[in-house]
Structure formats: structure tokens, C-alpha cells
Coordinates of C-alpha atoms in Angstrom, one line a residue:
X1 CA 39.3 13.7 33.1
X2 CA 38.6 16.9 31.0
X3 CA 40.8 19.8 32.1
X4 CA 38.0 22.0 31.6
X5 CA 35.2 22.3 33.5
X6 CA 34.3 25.9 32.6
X7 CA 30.9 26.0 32.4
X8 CA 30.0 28.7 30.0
X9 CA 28.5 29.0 27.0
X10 CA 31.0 29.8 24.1
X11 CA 30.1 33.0 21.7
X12 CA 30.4 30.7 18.1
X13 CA 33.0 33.0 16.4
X14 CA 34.2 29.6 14.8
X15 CA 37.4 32.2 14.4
X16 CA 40.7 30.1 15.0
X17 CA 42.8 30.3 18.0
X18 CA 46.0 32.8 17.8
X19 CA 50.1 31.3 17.0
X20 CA 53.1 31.6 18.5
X21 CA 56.5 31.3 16.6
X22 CA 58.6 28.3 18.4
X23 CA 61.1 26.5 16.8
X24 CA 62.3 29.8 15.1
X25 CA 63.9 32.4 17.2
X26 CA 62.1 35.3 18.9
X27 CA 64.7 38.1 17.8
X28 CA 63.2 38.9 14.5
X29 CA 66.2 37.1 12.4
X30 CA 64.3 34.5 10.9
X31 CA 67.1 32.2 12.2
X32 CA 66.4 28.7 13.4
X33 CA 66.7 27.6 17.2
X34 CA 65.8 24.3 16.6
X35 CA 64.4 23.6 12.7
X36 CA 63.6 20.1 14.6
X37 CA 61.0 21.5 16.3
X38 CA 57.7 23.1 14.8
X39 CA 58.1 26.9 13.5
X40 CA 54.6 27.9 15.2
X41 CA 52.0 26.1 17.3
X42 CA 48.4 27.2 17.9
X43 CA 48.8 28.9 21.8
X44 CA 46.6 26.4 23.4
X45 CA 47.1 22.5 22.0
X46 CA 44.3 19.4 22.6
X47 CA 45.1 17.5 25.4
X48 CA 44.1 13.8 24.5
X49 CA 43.6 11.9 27.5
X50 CA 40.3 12.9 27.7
X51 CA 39.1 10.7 24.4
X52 CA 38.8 7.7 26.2
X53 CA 37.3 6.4 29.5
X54 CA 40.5 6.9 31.5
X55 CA 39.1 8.9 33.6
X56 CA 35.3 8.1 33.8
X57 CA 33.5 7.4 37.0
X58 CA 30.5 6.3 34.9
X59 CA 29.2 2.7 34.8
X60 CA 29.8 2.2 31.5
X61 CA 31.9 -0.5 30.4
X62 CA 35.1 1.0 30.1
X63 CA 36.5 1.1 26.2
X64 CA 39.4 -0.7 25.7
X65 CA 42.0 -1.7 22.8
X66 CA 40.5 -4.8 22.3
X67 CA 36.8 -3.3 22.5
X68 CA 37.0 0.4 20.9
X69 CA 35.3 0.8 17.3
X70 CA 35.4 3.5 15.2
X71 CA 31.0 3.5 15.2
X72 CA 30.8 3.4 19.2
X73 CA 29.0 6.3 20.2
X74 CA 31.4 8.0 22.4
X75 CA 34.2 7.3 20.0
X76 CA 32.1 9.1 16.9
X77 CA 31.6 12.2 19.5
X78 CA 35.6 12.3 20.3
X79 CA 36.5 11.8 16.4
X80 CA 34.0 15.0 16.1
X81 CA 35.5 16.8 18.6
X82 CA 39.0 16.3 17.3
X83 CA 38.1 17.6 13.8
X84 CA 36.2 20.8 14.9
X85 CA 39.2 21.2 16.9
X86 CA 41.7 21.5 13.9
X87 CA 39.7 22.1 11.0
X88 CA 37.7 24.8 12.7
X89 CA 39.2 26.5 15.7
X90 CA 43.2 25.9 14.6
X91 CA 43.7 23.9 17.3
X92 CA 46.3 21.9 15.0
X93 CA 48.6 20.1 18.2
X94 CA 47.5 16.9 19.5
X95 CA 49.1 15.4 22.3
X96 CA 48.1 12.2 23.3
X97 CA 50.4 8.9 25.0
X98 CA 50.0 5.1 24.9
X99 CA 49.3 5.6 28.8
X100 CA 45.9 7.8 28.1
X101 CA 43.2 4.9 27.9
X102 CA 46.1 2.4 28.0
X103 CA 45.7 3.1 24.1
X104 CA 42.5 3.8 22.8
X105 CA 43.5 7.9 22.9
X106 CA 45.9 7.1 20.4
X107 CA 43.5 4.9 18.6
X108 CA 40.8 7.4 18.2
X109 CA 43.2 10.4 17.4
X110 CA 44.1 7.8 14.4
X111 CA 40.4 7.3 13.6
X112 CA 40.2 11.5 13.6
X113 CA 43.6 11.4 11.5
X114 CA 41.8 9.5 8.7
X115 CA 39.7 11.3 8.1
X116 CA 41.7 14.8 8.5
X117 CA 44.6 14.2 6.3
X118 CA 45.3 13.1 2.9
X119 CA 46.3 9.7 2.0
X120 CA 50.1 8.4 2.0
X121 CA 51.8 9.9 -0.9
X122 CA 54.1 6.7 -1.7
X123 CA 56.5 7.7 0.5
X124 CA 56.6 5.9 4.2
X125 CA 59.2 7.2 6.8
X126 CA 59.2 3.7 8.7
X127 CA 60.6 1.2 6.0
X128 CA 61.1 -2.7 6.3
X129 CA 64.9 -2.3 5.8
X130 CA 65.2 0.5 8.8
X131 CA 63.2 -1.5 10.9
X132 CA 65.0 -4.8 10.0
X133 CA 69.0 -2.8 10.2
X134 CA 67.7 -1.7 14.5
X135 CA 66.1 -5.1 14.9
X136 CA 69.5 -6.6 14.2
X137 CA 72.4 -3.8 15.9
X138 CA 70.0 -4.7 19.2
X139 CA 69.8 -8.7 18.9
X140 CA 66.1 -8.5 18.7
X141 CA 63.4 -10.1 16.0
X142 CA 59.6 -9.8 15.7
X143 CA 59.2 -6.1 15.5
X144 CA 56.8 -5.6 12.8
X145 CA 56.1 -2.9 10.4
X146 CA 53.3 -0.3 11.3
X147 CA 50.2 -1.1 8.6
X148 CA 48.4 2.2 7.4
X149 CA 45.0 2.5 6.4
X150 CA 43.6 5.0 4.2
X151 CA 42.7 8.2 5.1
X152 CA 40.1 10.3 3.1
X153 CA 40.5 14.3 4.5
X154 CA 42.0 17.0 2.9
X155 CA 45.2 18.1 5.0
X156 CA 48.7 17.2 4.6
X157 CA 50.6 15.2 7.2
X158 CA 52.9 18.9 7.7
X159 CA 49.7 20.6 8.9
X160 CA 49.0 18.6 12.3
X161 CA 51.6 18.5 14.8
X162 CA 51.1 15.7 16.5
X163 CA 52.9 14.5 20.2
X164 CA 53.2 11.2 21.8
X165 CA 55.2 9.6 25.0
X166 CA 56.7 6.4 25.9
X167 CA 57.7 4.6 29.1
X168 CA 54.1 4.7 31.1
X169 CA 51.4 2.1 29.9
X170 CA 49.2 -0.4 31.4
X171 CA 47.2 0.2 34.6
X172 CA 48.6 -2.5 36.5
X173 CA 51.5 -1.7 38.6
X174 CA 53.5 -4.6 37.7
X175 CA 53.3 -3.5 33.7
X176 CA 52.6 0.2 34.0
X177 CA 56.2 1.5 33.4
X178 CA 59.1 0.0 31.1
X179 CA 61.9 2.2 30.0
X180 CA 63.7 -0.6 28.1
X181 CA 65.0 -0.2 24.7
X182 CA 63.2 -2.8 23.1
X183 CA 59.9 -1.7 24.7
X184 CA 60.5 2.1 23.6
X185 CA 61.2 1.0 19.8
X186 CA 58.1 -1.2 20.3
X187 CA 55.8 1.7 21.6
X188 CA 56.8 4.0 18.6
X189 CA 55.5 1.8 16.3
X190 CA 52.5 0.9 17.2
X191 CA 51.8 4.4 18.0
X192 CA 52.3 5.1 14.6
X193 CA 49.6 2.3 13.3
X194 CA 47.5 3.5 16.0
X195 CA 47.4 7.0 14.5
X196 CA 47.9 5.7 11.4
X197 CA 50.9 8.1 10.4
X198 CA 54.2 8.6 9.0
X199 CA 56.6 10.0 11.8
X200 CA 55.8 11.8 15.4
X201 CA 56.4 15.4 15.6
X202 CA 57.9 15.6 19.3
X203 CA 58.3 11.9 20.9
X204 CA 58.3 12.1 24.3
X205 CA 59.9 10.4 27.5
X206 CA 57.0 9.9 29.9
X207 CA 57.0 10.5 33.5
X208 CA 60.9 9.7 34.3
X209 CA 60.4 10.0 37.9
X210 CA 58.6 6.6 37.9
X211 CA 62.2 4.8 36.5
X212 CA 63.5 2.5 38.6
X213 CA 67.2 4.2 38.1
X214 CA 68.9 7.2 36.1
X215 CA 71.0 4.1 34.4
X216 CA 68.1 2.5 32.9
X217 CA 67.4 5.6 31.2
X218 CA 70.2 6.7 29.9
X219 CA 71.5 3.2 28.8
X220 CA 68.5 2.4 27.1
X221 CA 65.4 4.7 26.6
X222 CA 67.3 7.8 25.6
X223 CA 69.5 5.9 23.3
X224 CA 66.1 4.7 21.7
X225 CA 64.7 8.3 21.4
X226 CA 67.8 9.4 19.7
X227 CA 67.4 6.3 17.5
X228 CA 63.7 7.2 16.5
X229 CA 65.0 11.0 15.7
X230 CA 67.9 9.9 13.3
X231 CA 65.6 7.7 11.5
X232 CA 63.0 10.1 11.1
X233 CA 60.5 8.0 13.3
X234 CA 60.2 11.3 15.4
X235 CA 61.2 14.7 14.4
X236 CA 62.5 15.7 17.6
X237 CA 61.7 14.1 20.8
X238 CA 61.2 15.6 24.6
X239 CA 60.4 14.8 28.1
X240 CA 57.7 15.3 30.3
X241 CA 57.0 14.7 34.1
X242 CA 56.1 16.6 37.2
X243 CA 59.0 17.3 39.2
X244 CA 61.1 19.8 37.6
X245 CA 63.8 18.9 39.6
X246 CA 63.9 15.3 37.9
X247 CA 63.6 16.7 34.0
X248 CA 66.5 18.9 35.2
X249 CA 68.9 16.1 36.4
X250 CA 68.1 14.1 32.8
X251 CA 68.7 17.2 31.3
X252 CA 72.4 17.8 32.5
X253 CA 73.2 13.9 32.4
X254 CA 72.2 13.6 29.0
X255 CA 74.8 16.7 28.0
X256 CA 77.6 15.0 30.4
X257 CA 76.9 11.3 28.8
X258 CA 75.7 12.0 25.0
X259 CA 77.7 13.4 22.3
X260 CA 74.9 14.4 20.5
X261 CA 74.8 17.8 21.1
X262 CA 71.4 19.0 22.3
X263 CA 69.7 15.2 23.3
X264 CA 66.2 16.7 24.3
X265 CA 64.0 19.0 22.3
X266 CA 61.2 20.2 24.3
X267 CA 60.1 20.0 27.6
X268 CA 56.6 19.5 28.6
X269 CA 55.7 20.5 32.3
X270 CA 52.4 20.5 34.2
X271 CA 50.6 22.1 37.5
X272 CA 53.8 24.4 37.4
X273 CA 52.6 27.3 35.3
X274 CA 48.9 28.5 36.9
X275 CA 47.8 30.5 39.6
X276 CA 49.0 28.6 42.8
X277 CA 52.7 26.9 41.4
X278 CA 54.6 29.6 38.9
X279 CA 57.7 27.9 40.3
X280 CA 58.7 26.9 36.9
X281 CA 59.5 31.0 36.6
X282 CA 60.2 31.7 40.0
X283 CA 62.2 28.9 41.9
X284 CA 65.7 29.9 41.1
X285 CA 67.0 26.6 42.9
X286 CA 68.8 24.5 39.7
X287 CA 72.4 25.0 38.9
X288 CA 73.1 26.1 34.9
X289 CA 75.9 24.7 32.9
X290 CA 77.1 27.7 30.8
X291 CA 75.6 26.2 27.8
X292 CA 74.4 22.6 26.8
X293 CA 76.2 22.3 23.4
X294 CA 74.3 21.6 19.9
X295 CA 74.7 19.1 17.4
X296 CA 77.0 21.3 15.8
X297 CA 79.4 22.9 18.8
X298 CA 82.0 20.7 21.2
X299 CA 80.5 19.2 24.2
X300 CA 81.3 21.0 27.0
X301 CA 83.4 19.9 30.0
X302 CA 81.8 18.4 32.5
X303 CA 83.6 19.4 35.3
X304 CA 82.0 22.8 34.3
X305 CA 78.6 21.1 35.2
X306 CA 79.9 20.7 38.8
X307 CA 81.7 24.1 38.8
X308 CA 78.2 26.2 39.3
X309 CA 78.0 28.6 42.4
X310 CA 74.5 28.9 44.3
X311 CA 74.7 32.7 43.2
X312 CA 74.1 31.7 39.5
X313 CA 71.2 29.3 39.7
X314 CA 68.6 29.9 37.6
X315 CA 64.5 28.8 37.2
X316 CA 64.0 25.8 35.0
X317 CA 62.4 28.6 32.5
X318 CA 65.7 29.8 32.4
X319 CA 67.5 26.9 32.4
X320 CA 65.8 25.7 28.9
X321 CA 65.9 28.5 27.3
X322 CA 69.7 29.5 27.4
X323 CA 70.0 25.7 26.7
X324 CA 67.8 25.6 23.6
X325 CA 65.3 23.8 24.8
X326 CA 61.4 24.9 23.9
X327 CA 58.8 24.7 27.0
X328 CA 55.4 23.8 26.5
X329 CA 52.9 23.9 29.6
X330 CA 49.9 21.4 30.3
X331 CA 47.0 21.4 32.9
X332 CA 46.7 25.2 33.5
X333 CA 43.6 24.0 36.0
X334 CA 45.8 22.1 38.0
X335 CA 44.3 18.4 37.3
X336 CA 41.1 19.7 38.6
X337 CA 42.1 22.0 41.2
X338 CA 41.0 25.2 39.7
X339 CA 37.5 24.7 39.0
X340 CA 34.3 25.0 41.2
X341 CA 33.3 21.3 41.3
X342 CA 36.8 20.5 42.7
X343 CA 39.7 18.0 42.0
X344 CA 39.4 14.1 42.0
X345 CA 39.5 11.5 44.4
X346 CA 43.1 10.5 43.6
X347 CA 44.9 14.1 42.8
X348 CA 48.2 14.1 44.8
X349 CA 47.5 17.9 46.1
X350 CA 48.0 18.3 50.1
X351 CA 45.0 18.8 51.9
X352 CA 46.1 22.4 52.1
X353 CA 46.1 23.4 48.4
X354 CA 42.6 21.9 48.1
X355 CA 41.2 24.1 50.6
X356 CA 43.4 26.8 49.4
X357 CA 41.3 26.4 45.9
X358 CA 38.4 26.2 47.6
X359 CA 38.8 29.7 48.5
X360 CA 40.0 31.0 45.8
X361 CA 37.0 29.2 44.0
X362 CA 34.5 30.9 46.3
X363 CA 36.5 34.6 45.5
X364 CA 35.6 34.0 42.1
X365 CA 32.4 33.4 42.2
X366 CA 32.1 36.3 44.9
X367 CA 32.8 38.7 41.9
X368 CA 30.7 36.8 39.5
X369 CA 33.7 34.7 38.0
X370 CA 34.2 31.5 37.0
X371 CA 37.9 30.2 38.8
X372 CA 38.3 27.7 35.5
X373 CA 38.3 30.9 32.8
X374 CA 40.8 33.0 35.0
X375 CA 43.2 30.3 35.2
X376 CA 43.4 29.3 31.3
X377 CA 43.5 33.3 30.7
X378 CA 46.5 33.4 33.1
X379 CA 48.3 30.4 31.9
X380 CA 48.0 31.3 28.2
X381 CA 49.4 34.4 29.1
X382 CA 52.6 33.6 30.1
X383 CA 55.3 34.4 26.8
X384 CA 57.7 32.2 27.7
X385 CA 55.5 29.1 27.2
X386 CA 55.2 27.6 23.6
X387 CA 51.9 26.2 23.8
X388 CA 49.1 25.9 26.7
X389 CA 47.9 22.4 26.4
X390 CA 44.6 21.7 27.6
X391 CA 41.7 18.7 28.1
X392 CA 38.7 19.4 25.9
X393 CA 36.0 16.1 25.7
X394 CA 33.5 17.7 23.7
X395 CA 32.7 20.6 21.0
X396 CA 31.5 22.8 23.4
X397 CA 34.4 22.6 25.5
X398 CA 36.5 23.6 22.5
X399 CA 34.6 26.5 21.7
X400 CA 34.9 28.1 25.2
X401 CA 38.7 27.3 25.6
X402 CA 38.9 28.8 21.8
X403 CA 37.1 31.6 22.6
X404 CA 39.7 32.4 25.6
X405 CA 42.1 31.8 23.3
X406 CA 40.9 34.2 20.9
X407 CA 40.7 37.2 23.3
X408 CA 45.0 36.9 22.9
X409 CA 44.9 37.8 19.0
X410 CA 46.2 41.3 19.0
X411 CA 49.2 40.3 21.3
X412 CA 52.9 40.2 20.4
X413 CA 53.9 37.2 22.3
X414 CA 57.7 37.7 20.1
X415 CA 58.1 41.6 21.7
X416 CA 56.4 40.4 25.2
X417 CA 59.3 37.7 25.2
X418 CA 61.8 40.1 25.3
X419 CA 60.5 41.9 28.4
X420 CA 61.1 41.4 31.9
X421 CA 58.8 38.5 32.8
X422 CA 56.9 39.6 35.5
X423 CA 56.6 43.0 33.4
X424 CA 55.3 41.2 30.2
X425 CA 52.8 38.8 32.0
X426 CA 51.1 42.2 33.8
X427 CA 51.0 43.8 30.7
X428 CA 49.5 40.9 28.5
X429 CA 46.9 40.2 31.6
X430 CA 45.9 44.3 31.6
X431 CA 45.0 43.9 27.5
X432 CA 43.5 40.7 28.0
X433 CA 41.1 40.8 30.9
X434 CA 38.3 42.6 32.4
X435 CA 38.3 45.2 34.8
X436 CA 36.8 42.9 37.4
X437 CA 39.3 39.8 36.4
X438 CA 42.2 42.0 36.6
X439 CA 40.7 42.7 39.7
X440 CA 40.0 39.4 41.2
X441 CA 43.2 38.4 40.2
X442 CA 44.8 40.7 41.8
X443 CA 43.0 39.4 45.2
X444 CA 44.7 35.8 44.0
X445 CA 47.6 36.1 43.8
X446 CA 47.9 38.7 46.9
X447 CA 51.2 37.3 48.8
X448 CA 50.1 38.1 52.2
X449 CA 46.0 38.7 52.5
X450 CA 45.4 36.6 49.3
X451 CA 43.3 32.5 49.5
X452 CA 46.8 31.0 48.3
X453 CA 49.4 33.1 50.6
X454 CA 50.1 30.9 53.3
X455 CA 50.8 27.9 51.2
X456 CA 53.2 29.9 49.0
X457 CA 54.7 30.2 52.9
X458 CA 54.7 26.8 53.9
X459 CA 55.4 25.9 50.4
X460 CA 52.9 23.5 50.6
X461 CA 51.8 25.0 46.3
X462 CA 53.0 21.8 44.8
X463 CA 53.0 18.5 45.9
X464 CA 56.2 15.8 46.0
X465 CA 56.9 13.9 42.9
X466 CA 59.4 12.4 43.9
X467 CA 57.9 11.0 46.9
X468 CA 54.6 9.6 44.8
X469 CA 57.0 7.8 42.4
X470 CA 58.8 6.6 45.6
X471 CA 55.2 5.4 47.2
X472 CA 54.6 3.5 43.4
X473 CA 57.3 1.2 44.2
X474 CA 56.5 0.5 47.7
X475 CA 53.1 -0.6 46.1
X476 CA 54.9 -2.6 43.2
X477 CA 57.3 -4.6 45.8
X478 CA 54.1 -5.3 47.8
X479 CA 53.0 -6.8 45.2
X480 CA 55.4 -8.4 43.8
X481 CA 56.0 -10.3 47.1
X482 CA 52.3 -12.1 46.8

């Protein structure tokens, strides 16, 4: 499924989209947070689940790993999409997963790759003695080496960040989630053949909610991430799921169980950063250690972990950053939600919130606005987030999101950081939109007469995580009874 659904035509500026700095700090020192971590990404990234019939309700024959070729139609229009994304608009992040097309989004990004960057310069960060050294510490054989294929463009590797996941897969239940160690090491390589590159930029721990058990977890599939990052496999690696509350528990697990200082990177969250769910700023519900300790301080106490009084809880915003770790924000439209035609079939939203975007669709288009536009300007405009990724299918769908983008070039997203938050978002929204946008979003986000004010109330905003991952493995044990 696109993210987009805008509508509108874009003005061809061809101009490329504005940066933020990210893995360098925001205090004008020029000293590192995390030099793991990119120094600046583009402020809204390509969302890659869209290049591949994942989400089609077409007829067509659906593409898969076995079936996809580079010369397929729809492939050639993806691969075109992905270049004038990067070379052309500086839309230079790509985030993309084994589970988006059950493979082929990986595939095509690869087939974009080649012919994007410059060929293998002789040196190859996954070697036949690293991958034979792991093969033997974990008992296992039969993992092969990626193979690479040429590529003919003009970039270096350094100039595309590029983002992947592991843990979520096939469609069928029974093989859609495995967190094992073997299986993680397994996925990283054949992402990297997929996408025919040297390492990962930020690996990624898919959808943790779905794990049958914390243990499984932290026994095996972080161990494998940290594995991948000291090998050079992945430069940094992060996690990414819906329910904050879930990335937060990992989070203080991993700094009670690991002595590797800070474990995760980057978290990627989604639906919690647009007009309907701010709750990844505003729900001060999680309890902060005082500080999760970095690769080069002493791990603190645990019992500190525990020690933490209601009165000191914090957002999840706030939780990542005094602990180091960089946000970055997808699906700004909610999955769907925020556009006029409406979310699909399966979206997890309460009948509440749908109807609730159903207004706030219709108050749009009352004052000549398109819901879809608002939302991405809103999103984007929040200082605290790294990069706003979004689902673009086609050229033209670049060009509008780009030219959103674009209308944030004169902003100081470093000196908005260091503002109160609700302050810096107004301000940034006053430069940024129209008279009647500021208005109209103003009628939005209304807490008592606005479309979305008695959801905020019931706090029916959001929907339970926790309780689809919980419905998954009802299904699976259904089935695995038959």
C-alpha cells in the first residue's frame, strides 16, 4: 500500500528535499552522539513496501521471489521510481524489510542499487573467513556467502543509507515470524545479495511484539544483531514495532542483560507521530533509568531500573533521547487513515478512529484541503524526529511528497530542537503552512469541539498492539492443531 494518496499535481522544482543532522549532536559542538549512526538524513526517507504487490488488490498475478525480473513492467517503473528518488529529489534513505513482498522489495531496491552505485571497490565487508569463524562459535554449517553483481551508476556505497529488518517474513502464519539466531544471521545475508551490497546502515529488529517471549529475544536475536554490528554486517542496528510500550521494555532489558553499553541504535516508530496519536511526545506513562550507559561508561545498576517513581516518567521521545537513542517516524498518514479514500480492509484502527478520520477528511475538504498534505506537513514538522519515512509507488508521488518537503528548507530543525516542543512544532507549522492550513489545523486538533476530541477522551487514538500480536497466536495454535 502507498502511504500517499495525495492527489495533487507536484510543481517540478526537481530541487532536493531538506537534511537534518542525526548521528551528530544538536548543540553546535560538532561532537558525535552516535558516529554509528548517519551524520544527516534527507527529512522524509522512501518507504519500500510499496515496490512490490504486497499490498495490491489488483488481479494481477502477484510478483514473487521466484517470479520477479528485473524487465517486468512494474518492476522497471519501481527501479525508476527509486532512482528519481535519490538521484533527483535527495531522497537518499531506503527502508525496506524481507517481510515487504515477502522479498521482492529488497530485490528491486538491489536492482535500483545497480544501477545507482559504483561497482565493489575490492574490498567486501562479508568475507568467507567471518562467515565461516560465526558458522562455527554457533554449531551451524551451510550459510553461504552473499554473491554481488555488478553495478554500473555513479554513487558511492557512503551516499545511500540504506535500512532493513529481520524477524517478520513469509505470509503464512506458521512461517511469518522467527527470531532465532540462526534465522537472523540467515536473513542478513541474503538481504545483502538481494540488494546486492556491502553492509546495512541501520539493521533492524522487526515487529517484537509478535515474539513468542522476551527470552527468545534476548537469548538469540539481539545477540545476532550485536553480532552483525561488530562484524561490520550492519553499522548500527535498531528496532521497530507499534506498541511503544513493547520497544520500551526491550529497551531497558537489553541495558539490564547486555554489557554492551548502548545495545540499540535507533528506534523506528509508526501511527504515533500524526495528527490523531502524538503519544510518542505526549504520554508520559514509561519509567526512565537515569541513563542507559554507552559502550564506553559502566553499566548501570539495575536495581536503579526498578527504583523509578511515577513522578519521573517520561514520553518515549524522552526516554530515547536522554538514552542516546535516535527516533525516526514512519506512516505519517496513519496506514491509510488520513487520506480521503479511506484506510484498508485489514487496518487494526477501532471503528471509532475511522469515523473520526472521516471527519476530519470531510473538514479538509470543507476548506478546500487535501487531509493527506496536512498530515505529511505536520509529521515532518515535528524536530525531534530524525527522518519522516513515507510510501511513494511512483514518480509522481515522489514529487508531491518532495515538494512538501521542500516548503521546510529555510527551517533550523538544530535551534527548533532546543525549544520547548509544543513551542517549536507551532512555530515551524506558522512558517510552513498557509493561512487556511494553519487554520484548518487548528479546527483538528481542537481538544474539545475538534473531529478527533472524543477519542483523545476515550483514548480510543491508537489501537492495541499488544492485543493484535496476542490474536496472531490464537490464529497460529488454531492452526497448528489441524
Amino acid at each position: 500500500m502507498t502511504e500517499l494518496g495525495l492527489g495533487d499535481e507536484p510543481t517540478i522544482s526537481m530541487k532536493k528535499v531538506p537534511r537534518k543532522r542525526y548521528g551528530s549532536s544538536l548543540d553546535g559542538s560538532g561532537t558525535s552522539l552516535n558516529r554509528r549512526l548517519p551524520c544527516s538524513l534527507p527529512i522524509i526517507g522512501l518507504g519500500c513496501s510499496s515496490f512490490s504487490t504486497f499490498f495490491s488488490s489488483e488481479d494481477d498475478d502477484d510478483l514473487t521471489v521466484d517470479t520477479i525480473t528485473r524487465d517486468n513492467p512494474a518492476v522497471q517503473g519501481w527501479i525508476q521510481t527509486i532512482r528519481h528518488a535519490v538521484l533527483d529529489r535527495g531522497i537518499f534513505l531506503l527502508d525496506t524489510a524481507p517481510w515487504y513482498g515477502h522479498g521482492t522489495s529488497e530485490i528491486v531496491v538491489g536492482y535500483a542499487l545497480d544501477t545507482i552505485l559504483t561497482d565493489y571497490d575490492g574490498v567486501d565487508a562479508v568475507h568467507d573467513d567471518s562467515i565461516q569463524a560465526l558458522v562455527t562459535s554457533c554449531g551451524e554449517k551451510n550459510i553461504s556467502k552473499p554473491i554481488q553483481r555488478a553495478r554500473t551508476g555513479c554513487l558511492p556505497r557512503s551516499s545511500v543509507i540504506l535500512n532493513t529488518k529481520v524477524g517478520r517474513y513469509e505470509a503464512h502464519p506458521l512461517r511469518q515470524f522467527d527470531f532465532s539466531f540462526r534465522t537472523t544471521i540467515e536473513s542478513v545475508f541474503r538481504s545483502l545479495e538481494r540488494m546486492n551490497c556491502e553492509y546495512i546502515d541501520v539493521l533492524q529488529l522487526h515487529d517484537p511484539e509478535f515474539a513468542p517471549n522476551m527470552s527468545i529475544l534476548l537469548d538469540e536475536t539481539i545477540p545476532a544483531l550485536l553480532e552483525c554490528r561488530r562484524r561490520g554486517w550492519a553499522k548500527a542496528i535498531g528496532l521497530t514495532g507499534y506498541p511503544l510500550e513493547v520497544q520500551h521494555e526491550i529497551l531497558v532489558k537489553c541495558s539490564e542483560n547486555f554489557d554492551d553499553g548502548l545495545v540499540f541504535d535507533q528506534s523506528l516508530v509508526y501511527c504515533h507521530n500524526n495528527l490523531h496519536d502524538m503519544s510518542l511526545f505526549h504520554d508520559s506513562c514509561f519509567a526512565s533509568p537515569s541513563h542507559i550507559s554507552t559502550a564506553n561508561e559502566k553499566k548501570p545498576d539495575s536495581s536503579a531500573l526498578q527504583s523509578t517513581s511515577p513522578s519521573s516518567n517520561v514520553t518515549f521521545a524522552e526516554f530515547c533521547q536522554h538514552n542516546g537513542i535516535n527516533i525516526m517516524a514512519a506512516a505519517p498518514l496513519s496506514m491509510g487513515l488520513l487520506t480521503n479514500s479511506g484506510p484498508p480492509a485489514w487496518h487494526p484502527a477501532p471503528s471509532s478512529l475511522k469515523a473520526a478520520c472521516v471527519d476530519a477528511a470531510k473538514l479538509c475538504i470543507s476548506n478546500g484541503l487535501n487531509i493527506s498534505s496536512l498530515a505529511m506537513l505536520y509529521s515532518i514538522s515535528q524536530p525531534g524526529i530524525g527522518c519522516t519515512l513515507i510510501g511513494m509507488k511512483d514518480v509522481n508521488e515522489v514529487d508531491v511528497a518532495s515538494d512538501l518537503a521542500l516548503r521546510f528548507s529555510d527551517i533550523d530543525f538544530d535551534q527548533s530542537h532546543t525549544m520547548h516542543k509544543h513551542d517549536s512544532t507551532n512555530s515551524i507549522l506558522q512558517r510552513v503552512l498557509t493561512a487556511d492550513e494553519n487554520k484548518t489545523c487548528s479546527l483538528l486538533l481542537d481538544k474539545n469541539q475538534g473531529p478527533f476530541a472524543s477519542i483523545w477522551v476515550t483514548g480510543e487514538y491508537r489501537w492495541d498492539g499488544k492485543a493484535e500480536a496476542a490474536k496472531f497466536w490464537s490464529l497460529v495454535h488454531q492452526l497448528e492443531r489441524i
